[in-house]
CSV table of N, CA and C in Angstrom, one decimal:
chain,number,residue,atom,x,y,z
A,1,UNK,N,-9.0,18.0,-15.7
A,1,UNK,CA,-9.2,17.8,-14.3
A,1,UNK,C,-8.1,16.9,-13.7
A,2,UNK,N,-7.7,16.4,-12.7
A,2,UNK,CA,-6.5,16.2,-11.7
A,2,UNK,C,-7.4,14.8,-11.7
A,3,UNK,N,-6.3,14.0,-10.9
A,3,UNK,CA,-6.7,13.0,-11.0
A,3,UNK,C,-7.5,12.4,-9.8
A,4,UNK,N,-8.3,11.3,-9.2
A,4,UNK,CA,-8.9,11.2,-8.6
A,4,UNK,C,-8.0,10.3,-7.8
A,5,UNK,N,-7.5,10.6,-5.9
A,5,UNK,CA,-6.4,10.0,-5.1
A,5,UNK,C,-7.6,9.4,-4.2
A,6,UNK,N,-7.4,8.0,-4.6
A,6,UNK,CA,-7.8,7.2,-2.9
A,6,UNK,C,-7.2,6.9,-2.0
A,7,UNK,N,-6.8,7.0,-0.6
A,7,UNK,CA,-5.8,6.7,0.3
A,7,UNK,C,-6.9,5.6,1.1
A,8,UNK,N,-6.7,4.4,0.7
A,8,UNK,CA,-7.6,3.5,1.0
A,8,UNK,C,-6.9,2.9,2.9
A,9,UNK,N,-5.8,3.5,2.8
A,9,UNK,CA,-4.9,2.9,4.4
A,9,UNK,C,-6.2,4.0,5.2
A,10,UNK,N,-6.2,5.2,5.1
A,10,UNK,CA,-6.5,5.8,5.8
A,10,UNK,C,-8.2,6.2,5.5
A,11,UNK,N,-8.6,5.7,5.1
A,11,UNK,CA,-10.3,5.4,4.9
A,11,UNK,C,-10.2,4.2,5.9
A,12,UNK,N,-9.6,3.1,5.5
A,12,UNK,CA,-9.9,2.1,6.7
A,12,UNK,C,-9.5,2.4,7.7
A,13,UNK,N,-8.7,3.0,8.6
A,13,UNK,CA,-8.4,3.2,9.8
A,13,UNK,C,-9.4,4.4,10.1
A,14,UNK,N,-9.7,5.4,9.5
A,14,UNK,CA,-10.6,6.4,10.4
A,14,UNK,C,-11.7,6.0,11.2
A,15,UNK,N,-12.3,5.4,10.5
A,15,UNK,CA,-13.9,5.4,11.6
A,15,UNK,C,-13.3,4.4,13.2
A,16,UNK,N,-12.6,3.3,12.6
A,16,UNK,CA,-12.2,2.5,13.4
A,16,UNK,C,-11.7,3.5,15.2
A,17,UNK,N,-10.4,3.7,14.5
A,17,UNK,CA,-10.1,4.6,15.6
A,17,UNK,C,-10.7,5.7,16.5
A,18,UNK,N,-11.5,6.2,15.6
A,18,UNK,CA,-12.8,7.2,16.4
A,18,UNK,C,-13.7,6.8,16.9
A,19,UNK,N,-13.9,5.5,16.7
A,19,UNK,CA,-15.0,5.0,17.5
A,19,UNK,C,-15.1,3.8,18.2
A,20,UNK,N,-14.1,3.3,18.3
A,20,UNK,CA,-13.9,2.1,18.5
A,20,UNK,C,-13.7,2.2,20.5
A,21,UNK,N,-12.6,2.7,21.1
A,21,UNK,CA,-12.7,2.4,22.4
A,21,UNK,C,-13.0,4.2,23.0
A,22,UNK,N,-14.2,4.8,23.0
A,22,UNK,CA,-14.4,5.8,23.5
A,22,UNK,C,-14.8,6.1,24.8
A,23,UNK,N,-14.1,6.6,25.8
A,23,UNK,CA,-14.6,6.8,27.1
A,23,UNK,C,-14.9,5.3,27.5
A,24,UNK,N,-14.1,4.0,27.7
A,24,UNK,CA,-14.5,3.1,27.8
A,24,UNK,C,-15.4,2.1,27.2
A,25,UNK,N,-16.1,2.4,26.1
A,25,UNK,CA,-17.5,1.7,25.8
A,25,UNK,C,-16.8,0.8,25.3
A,26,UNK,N,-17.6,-0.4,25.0
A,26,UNK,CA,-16.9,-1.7,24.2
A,26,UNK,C,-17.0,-1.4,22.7
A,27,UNK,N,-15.7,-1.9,22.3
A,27,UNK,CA,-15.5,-1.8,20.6
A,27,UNK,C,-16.7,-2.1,20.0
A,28,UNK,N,-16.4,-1.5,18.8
A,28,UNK,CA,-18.6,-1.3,17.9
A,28,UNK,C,-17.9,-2.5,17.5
A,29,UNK,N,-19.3,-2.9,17.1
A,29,UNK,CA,-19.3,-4.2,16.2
A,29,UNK,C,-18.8,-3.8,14.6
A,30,UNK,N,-18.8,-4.8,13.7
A,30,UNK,CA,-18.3,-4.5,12.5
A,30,UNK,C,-19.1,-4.2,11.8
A,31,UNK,N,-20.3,-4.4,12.1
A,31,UNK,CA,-21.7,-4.0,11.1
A,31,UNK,C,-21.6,-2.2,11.0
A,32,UNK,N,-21.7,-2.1,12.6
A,32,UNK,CA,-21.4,-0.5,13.2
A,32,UNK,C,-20.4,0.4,12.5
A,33,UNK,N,-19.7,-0.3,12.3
A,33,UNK,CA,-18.3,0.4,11.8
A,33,UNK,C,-18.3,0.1,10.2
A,34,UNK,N,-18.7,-0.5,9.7
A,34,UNK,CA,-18.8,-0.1,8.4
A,34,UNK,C,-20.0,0.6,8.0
A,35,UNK,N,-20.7,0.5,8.6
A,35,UNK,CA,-22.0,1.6,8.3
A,35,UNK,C,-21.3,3.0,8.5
A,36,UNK,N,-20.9,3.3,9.6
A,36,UNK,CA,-20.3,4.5,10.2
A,36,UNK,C,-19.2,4.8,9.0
A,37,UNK,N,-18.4,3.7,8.3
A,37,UNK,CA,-17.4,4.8,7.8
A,37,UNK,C,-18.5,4.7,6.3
A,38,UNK,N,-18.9,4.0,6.1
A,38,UNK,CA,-19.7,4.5,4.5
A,38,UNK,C,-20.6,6.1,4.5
A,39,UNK,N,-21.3,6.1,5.9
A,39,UNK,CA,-21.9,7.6,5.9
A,39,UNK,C,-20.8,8.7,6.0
A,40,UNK,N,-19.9,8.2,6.7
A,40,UNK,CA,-18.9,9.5,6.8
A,40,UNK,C,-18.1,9.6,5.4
A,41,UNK,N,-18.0,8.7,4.8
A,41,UNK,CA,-17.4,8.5,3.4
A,41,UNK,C,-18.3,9.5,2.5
A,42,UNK,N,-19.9,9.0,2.8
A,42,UNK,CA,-20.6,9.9,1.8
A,42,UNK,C,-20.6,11.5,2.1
A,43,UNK,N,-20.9,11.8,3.4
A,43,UNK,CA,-20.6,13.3,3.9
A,43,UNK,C,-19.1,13.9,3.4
A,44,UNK,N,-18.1,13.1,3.7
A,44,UNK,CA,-16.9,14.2,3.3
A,44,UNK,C,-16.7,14.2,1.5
A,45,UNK,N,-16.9,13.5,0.9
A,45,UNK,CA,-17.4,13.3,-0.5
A,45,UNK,C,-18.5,14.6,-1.0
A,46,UNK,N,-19.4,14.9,0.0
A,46,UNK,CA,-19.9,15.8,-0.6
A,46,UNK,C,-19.5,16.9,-0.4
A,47,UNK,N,-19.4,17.2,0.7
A,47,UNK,CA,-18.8,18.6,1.4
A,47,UNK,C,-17.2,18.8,0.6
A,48,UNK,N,-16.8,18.0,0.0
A,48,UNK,CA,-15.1,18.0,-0.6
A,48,UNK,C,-15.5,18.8,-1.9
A,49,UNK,N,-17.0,17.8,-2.6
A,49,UNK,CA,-16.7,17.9,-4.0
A,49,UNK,C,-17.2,19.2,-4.1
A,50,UNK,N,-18.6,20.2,-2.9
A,50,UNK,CA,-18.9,21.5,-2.8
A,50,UNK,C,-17.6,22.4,-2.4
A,51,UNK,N,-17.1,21.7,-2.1
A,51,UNK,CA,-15.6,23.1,-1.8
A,51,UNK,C,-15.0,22.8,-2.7
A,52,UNK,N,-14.5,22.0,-3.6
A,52,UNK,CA,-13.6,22.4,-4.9
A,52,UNK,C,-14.3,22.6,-5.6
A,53,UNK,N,-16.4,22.5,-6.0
A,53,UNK,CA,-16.4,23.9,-6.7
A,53,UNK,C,-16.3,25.0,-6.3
A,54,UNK,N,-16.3,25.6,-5.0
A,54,UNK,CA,-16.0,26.8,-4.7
A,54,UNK,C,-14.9,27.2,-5.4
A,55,UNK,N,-13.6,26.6,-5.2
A,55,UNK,CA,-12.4,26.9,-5.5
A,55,UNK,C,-12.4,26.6,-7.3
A,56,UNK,N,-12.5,26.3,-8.0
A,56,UNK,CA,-12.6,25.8,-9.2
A,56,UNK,C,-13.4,27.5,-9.5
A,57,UNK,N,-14.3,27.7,-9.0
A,57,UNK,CA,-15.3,28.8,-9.5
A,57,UNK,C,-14.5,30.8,-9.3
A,58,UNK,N,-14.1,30.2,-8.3
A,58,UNK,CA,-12.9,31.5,-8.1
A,58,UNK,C,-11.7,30.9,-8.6
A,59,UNK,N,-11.5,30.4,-9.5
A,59,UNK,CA,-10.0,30.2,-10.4
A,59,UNK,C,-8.6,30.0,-9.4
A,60,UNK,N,-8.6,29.4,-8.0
A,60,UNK,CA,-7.5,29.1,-7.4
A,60,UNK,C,-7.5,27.7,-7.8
A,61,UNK,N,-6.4,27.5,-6.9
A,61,UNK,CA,-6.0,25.5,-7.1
A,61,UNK,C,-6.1,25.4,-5.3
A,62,UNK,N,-6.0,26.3,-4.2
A,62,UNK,CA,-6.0,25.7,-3.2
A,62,UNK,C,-7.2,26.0,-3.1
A,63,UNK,N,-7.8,24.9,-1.9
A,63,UNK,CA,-9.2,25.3,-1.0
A,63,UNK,C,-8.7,26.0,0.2
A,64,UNK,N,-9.4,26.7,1.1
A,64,UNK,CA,-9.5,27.6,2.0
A,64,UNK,C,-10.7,27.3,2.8
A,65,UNK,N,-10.1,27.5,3.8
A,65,UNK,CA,-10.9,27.4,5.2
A,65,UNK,C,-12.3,27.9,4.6
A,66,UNK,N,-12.7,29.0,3.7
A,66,UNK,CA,-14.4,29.5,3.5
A,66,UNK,C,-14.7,28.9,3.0
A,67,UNK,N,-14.1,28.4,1.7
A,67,UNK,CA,-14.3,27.0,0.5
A,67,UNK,C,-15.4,26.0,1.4
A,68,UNK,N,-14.7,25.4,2.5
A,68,UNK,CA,-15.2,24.4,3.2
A,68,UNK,C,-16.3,24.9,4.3
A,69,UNK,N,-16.2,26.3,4.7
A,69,UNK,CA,-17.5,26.6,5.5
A,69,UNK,C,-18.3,26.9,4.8
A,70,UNK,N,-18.6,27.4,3.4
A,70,UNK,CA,-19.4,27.6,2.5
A,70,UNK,C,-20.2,26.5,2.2
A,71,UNK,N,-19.8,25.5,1.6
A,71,UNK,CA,-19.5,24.3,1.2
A,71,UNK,C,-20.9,23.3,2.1
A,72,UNK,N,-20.1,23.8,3.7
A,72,UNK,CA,-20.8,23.2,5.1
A,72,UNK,C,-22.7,24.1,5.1
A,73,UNK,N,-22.7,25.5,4.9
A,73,UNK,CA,-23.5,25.7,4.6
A,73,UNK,C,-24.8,25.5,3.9
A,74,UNK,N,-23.7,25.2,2.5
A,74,UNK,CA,-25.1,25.1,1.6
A,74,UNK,C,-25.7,23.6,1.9
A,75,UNK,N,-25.0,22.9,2.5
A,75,UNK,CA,-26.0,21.3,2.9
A,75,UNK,C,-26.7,21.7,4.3
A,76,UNK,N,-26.5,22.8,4.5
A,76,UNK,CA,-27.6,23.2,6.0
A,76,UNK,C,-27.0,22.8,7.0
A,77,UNK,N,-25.2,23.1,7.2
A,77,UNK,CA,-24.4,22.9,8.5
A,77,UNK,C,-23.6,24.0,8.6
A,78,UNK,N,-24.2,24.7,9.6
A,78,UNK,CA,-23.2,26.1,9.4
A,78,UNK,C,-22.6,26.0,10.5
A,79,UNK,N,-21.4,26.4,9.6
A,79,UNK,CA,-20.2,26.4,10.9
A,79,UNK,C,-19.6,28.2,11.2
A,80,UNK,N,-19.6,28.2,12.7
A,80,UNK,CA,-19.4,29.7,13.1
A,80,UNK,C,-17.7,29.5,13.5
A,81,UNK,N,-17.0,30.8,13.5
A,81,UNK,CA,-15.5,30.3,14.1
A,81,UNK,C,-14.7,30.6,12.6
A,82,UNK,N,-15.0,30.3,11.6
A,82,UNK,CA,-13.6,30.6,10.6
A,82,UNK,C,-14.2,32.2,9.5
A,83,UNK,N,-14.5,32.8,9.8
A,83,UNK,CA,-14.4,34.4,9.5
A,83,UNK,C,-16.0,34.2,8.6
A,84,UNK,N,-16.3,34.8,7.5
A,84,UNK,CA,-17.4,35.5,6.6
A,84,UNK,C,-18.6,36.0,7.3
């Protein structure tokens, strides 16, 4: 198996900047914002690790746009717009 990449710059800037000054509202608090990025940490964590078994299971090395709608499916989020 490949090795496991954290890009910890860009874990801490995500939630921040998505949530932080939207449509004017005041900046979240920091309680807010680390909650927010731990849930979205666990969501793309799961949804990542269901699309590389997709791809693992069909014998490629890239993931594919269905990898990841598949993926979104089987947790009960279907996404319409990228083909199957």
């Amino acid at each position: 198996k490949r090795t496991k990449r954290i890009y910890k710059e860009t874990q801490q800037r995500l939630v921040p900047l998505c949530t932080q000054y939207v449509q004017g509202l005041r900046p979240v608090n920091d309680f807010l914002r680390g909650w927010s990025r731990g849930v979205l940490k666990v969501f793309l964590e799961n949804v990542i690790r269901d699309a590389v078994t997709y791809t693992e299971h069909a014998k490629r090395k890239t993931v594919t746009a269905m990898d990841v709608v598949y993926a979104l499916k089987r947790q009960g989020r279907t996404l319409y717009g990228f083909g199957g």
